[in-house]
Short mmCIF file of C-alpha atoms and ligand atoms in Angstrom, two decimals:
data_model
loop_
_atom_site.label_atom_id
_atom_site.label_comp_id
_atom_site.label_asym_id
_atom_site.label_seq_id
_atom_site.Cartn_x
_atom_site.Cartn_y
_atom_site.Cartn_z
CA UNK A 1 105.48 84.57 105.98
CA UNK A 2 105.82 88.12 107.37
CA UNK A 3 107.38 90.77 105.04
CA UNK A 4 110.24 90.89 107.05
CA UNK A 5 111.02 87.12 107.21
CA UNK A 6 110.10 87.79 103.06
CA UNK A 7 112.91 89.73 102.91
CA UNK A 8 115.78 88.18 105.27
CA UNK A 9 114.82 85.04 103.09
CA UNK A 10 115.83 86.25 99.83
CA UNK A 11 118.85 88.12 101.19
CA UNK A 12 120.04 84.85 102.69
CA UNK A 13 119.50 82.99 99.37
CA UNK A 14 120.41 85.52 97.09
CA UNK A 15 122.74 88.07 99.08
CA UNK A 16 126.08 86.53 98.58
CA UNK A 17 126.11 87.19 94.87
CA UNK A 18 128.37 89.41 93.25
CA UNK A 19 126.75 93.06 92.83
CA UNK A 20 126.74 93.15 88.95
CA UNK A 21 130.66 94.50 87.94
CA UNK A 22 131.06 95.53 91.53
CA UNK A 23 133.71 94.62 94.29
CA UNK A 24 130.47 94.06 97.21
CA UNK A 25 127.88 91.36 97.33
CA UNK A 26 124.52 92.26 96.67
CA UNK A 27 123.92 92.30 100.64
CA UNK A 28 127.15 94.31 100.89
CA UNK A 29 125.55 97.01 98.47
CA UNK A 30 122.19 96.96 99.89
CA UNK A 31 123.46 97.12 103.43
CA UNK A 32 126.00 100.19 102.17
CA UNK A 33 123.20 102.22 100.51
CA UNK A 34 120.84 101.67 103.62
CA UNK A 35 123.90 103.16 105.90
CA UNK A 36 124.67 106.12 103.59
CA UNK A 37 120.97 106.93 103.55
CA UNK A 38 120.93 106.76 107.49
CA UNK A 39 124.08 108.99 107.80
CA UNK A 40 122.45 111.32 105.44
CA UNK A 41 119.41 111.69 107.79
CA UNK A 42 116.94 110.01 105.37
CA UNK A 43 113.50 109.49 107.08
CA UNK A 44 112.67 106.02 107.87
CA UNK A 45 111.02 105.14 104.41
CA UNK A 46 114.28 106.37 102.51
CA UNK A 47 116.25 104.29 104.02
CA UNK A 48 114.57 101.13 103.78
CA UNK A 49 113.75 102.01 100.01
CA UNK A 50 117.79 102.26 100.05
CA UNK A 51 118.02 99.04 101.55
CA UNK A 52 115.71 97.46 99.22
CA UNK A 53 116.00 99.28 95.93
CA UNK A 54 117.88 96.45 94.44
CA UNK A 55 115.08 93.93 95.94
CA UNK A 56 114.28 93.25 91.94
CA UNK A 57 117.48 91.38 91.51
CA UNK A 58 117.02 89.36 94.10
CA UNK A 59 113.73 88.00 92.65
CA UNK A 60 114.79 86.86 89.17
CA UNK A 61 117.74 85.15 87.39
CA UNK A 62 120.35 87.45 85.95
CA UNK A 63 123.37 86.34 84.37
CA UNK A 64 126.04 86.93 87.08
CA UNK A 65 129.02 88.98 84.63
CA UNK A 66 127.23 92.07 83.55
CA UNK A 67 128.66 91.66 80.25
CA UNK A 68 126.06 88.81 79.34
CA UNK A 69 123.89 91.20 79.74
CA UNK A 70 121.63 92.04 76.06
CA UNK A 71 119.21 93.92 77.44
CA UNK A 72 118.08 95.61 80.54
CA UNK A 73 116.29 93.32 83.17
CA UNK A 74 114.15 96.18 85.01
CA UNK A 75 114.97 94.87 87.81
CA UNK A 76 113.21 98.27 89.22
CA UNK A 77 110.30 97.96 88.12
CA UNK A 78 110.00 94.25 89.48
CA UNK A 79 111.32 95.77 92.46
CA UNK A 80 108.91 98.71 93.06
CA UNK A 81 106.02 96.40 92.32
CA UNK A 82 106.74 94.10 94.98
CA UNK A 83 107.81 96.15 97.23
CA UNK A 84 104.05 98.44 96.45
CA UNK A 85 102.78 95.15 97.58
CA UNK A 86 104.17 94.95 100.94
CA UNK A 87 104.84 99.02 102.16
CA UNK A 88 103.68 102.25 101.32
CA UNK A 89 104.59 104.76 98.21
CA UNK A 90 107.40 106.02 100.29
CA UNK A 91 109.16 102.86 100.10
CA UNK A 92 108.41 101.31 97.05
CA UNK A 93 108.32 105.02 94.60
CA UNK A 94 111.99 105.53 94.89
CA UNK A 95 112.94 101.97 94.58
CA UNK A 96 111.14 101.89 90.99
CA UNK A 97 112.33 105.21 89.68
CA UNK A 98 116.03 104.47 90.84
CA UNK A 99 117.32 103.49 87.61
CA UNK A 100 115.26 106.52 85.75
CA UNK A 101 117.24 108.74 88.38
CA UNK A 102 119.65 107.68 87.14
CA UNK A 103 119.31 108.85 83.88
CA UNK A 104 117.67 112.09 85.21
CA UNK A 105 120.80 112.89 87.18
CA UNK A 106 122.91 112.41 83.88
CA UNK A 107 120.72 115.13 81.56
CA UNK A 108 121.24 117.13 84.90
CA UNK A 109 124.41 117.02 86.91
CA UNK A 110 127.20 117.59 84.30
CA UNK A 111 129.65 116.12 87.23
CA UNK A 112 127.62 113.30 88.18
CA UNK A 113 128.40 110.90 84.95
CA UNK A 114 132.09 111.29 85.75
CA UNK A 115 131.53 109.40 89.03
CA UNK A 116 129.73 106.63 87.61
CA UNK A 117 131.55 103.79 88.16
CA UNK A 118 132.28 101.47 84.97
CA UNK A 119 129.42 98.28 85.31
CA UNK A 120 127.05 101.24 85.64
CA UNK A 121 128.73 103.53 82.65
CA UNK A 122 127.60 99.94 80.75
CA UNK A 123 124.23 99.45 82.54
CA UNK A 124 122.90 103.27 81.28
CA UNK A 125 123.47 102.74 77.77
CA UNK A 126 121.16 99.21 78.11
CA UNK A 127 119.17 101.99 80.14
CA UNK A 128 118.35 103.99 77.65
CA UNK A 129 121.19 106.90 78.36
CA UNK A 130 120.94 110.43 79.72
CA UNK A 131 116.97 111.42 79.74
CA UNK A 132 116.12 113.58 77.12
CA UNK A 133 114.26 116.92 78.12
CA UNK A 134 110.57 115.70 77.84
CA UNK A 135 111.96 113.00 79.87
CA UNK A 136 113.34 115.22 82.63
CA UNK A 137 110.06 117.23 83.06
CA UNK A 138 108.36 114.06 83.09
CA UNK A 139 110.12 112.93 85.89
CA UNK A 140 110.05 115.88 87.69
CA UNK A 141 106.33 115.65 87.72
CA UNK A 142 106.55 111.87 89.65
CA UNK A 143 105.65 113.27 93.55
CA UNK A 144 108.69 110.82 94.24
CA UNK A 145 111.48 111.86 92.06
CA UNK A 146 113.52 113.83 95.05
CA UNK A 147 113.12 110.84 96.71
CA UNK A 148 114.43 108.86 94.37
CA UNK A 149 117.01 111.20 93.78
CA UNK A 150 118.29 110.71 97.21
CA UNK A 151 117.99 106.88 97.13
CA UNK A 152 120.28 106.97 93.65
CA UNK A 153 123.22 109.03 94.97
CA UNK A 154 122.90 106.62 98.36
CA UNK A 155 122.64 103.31 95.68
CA UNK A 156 125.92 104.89 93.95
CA UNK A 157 128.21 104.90 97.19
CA UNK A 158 127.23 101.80 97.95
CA UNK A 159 130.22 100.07 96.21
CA UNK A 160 132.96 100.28 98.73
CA UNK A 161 134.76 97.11 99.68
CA UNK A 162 135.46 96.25 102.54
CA UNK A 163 133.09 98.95 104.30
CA UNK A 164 131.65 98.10 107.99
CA UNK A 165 128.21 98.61 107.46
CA UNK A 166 125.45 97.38 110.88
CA UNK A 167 123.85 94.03 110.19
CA UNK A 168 120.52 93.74 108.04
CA UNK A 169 118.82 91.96 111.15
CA UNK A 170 119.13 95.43 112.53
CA UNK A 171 116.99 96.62 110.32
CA UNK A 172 113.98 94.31 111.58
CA UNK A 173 112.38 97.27 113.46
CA UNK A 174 112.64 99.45 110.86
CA UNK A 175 110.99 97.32 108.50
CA UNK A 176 108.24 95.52 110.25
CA UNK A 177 107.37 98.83 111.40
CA UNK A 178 106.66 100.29 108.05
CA UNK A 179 105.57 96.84 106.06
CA UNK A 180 101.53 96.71 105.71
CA UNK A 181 99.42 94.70 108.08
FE1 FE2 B 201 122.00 99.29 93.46
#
């Protein structure tokens, strides 16, 4: 199966699910952090990594209330590693250190916890909180970690219901033309 046929297939079997504590789906989300990366004028690679950065919960069994939750699922990790399978660094990089810039942006943007909305308030405790300072130099060194940045804040606005957002079929160009071989 192509990568992009990959993808539309576990968006069509897994999309309609409830983003974790949110009022979208998880296509809803993905779809809303693609378009916020576009408006932004992300380069082509940013915003399919914003499409995709939840791609990890999509390819394993969560428990659908975030409450359940016990302990973090890394979804990014999962995430960036298949995704590292299938495009370049500039896709798959700031999908797996989304939920780290997370925490990055938290030791670093005194405003930016305020906005957090509450399922993800919950999720950065079972994240490991705000990054400590060895952490934040340590992710300052990843060659990714702006990029990641900008995939985050896109990942964070991607909660409004009701949004009209273009279709995820019109993101086939975008993606077969960056998928590998
Ligand atoms: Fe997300």
């Amino acid at each position: 199966m192509s990568v992009v046929n990959e993808v539309f297939t576990l968006f069509s079997r897994h999309g309609a699910g409830a983003y974790y504590g949110e009022s979208v789906s998880m296509l809803e989300h993905a779809l809303q952090a693609a378009h916020f990366a576009r408006e932004d004028g992300a380069p082509p690679q940013l915003i399919v990594a914003a499409l995709l950065h939840d791609v990890g919960h999509l390819l394993e069994d969560v428990p659908d209330d975030i409450a359940q939750w016990t302990e973090d699922a890394h979804h990014e990790t999962v995430g960036g590693a298949w995704l590292a399978r299938r495009f370049g660094e500039g896709v798959s990089d700031p999908v797996r250190l989304h939920v780290p810039a997370k925490r990055y942006l938290c030791a670093t943007d005194s405003t930016y916890l305020s906005q957090l909305s509450s399922a993800s308030v919950i999720t950065l405790k079972l994240q490991g909180g705000p990054m400590s300072v060895a952490e934040v130099a340590a992710f300052e060194a990843e060659p990714s970690y702006r990029e990641a940045v900008r995939v985050r804040l896109c990942d964070d606005r991607g909660k409004v219901a009701g949004l009209h957002t273009a279709s995820l079929a019109s993101y086939r160009p975008l993606i077969e033309g960056l998928a590998r071989g």
